[in-house]
XYZ file of C-alpha atoms in Angstrom:
144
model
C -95.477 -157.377 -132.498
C -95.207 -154.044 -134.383
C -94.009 -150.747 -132.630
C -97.827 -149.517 -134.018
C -99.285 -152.104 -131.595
C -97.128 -151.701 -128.761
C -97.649 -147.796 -128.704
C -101.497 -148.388 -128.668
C -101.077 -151.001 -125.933
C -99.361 -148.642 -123.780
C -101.890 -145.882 -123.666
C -103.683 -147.788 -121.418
C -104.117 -149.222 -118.452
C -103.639 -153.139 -117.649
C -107.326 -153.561 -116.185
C -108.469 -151.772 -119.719
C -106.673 -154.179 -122.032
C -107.869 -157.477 -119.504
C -111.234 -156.150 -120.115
C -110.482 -155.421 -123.883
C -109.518 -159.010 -124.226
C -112.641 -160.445 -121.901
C -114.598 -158.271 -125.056
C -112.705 -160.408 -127.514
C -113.655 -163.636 -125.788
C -116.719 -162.716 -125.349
C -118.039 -162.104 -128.501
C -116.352 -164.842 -130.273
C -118.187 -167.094 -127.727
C -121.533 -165.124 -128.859
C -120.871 -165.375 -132.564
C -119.566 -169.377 -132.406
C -121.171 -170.627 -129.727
C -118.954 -173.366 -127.293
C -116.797 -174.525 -129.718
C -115.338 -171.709 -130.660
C -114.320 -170.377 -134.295
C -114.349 -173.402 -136.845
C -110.578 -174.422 -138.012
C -111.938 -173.062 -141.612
C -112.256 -169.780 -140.358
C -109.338 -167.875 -142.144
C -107.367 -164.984 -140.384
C -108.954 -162.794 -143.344
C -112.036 -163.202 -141.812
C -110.750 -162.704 -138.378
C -109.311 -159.490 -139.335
C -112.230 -158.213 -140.842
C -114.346 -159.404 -137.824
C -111.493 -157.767 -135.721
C -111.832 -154.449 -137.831
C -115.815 -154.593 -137.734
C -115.645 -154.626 -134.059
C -113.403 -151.652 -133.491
C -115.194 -149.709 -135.812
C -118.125 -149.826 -133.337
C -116.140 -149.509 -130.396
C -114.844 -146.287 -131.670
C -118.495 -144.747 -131.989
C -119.328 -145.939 -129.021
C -116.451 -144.417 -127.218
C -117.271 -140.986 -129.222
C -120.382 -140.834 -128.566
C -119.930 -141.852 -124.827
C -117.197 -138.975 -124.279
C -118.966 -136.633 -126.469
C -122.996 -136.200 -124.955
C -121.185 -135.539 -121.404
C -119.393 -132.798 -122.653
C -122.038 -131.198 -124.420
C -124.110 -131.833 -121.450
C -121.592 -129.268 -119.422
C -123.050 -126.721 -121.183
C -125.696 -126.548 -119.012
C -126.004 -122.825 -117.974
C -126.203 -119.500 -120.039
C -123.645 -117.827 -121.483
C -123.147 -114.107 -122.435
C -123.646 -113.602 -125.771
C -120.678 -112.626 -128.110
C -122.715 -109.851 -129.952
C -124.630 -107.635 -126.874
C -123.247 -109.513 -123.905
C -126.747 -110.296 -122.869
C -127.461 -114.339 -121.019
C -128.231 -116.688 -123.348
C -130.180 -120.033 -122.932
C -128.394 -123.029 -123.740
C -129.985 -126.347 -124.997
C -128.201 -129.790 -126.000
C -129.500 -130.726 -129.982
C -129.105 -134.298 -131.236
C -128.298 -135.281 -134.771
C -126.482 -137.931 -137.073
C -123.227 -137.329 -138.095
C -121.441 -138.853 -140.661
C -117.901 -140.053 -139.110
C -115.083 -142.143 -140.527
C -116.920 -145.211 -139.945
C -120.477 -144.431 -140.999
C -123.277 -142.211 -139.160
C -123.249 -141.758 -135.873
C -125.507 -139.602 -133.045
C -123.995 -136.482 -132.400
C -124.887 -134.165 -129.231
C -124.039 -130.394 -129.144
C -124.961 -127.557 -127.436
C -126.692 -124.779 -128.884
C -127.136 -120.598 -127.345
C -129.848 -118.695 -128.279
C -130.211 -114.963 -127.199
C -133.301 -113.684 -127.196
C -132.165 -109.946 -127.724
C -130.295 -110.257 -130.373
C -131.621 -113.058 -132.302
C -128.863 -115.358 -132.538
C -128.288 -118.838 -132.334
C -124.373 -120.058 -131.583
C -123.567 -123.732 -131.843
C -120.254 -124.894 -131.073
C -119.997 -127.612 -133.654
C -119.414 -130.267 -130.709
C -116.498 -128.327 -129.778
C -116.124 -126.810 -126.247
C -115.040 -123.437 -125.807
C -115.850 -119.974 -124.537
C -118.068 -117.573 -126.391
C -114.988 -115.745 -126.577
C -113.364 -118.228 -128.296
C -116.095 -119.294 -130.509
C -116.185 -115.459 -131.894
C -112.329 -115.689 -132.134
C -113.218 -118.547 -134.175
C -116.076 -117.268 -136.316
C -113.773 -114.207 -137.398
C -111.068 -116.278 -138.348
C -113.477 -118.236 -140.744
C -115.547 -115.260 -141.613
C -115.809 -111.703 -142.187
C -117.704 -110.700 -139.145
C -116.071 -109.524 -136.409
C -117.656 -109.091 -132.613
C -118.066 -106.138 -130.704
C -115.404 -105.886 -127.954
């Protein structure tokens, strides 16, 4: 088995990869029924079955780890411009991701004094931080 493979395997724990492999059985049961995979089946096909599957997994996983976190957001924040408490809401939206679209959940601020709305791009950090970020990418700058 490649070093690749081995370093995956051991970023998790033994009850994850039982359960990983109970997935494996488990849907080649579903998809060939109690015989199991017909001796024409190639490992070409099994590969790209195997490659299908973990596509999905991944945006499954992302979206599982990623609507909790936006979901912290769940009270106001001072503003970055006037200081002021702003209201915080969680948007969904597709996304297009490595594999293909996927629903995307992020937080949005909106003061109501100055006007603004702040997303943070699924990212979570401080309003601090998200001004740090904004002038890095742009030319305006918050008041301190």
């Amino acid at each position: 088995m490649s070093e690749t493979v081995e370093k995956r395997r051991s970023r998790f724990s033994p009850k994850v990869l039982d359960q990983m492999q109970e997935l494996g059985r488990m849907i080649s049961a579903e998809t060939y029924g109690e015989n199991g995979p017909p001796i024409e089946l190639t490992w070409n096909e099994i590969e790209e079955r195997g490659h299908e599957i973990g596509k999905l997994t991944a945006t499954e996983f992302d979206q599982t780890e990623q609507r909790p976190q936006a979901k912290r957001f769940d009270e106001a924040r001072a503003c970055p411009q006037c200081g002021k408490r702003c209201s915080v809401s969680v948007k969904h939206r597709d996304l297009e991701v490595r594999d293909g679209p996927a629903g995307f959940s992020e937080a949005e601020f909106h003061c109501v004094s100055c006007e603004r709305l702040v997303t943070m791009g699924g990212v979570c950090a401080s309003f601090k931080v998200a001004a740090q970020m904004i002038e890095l990418l742009t030319d305006l700058t918050w008041p301190k």
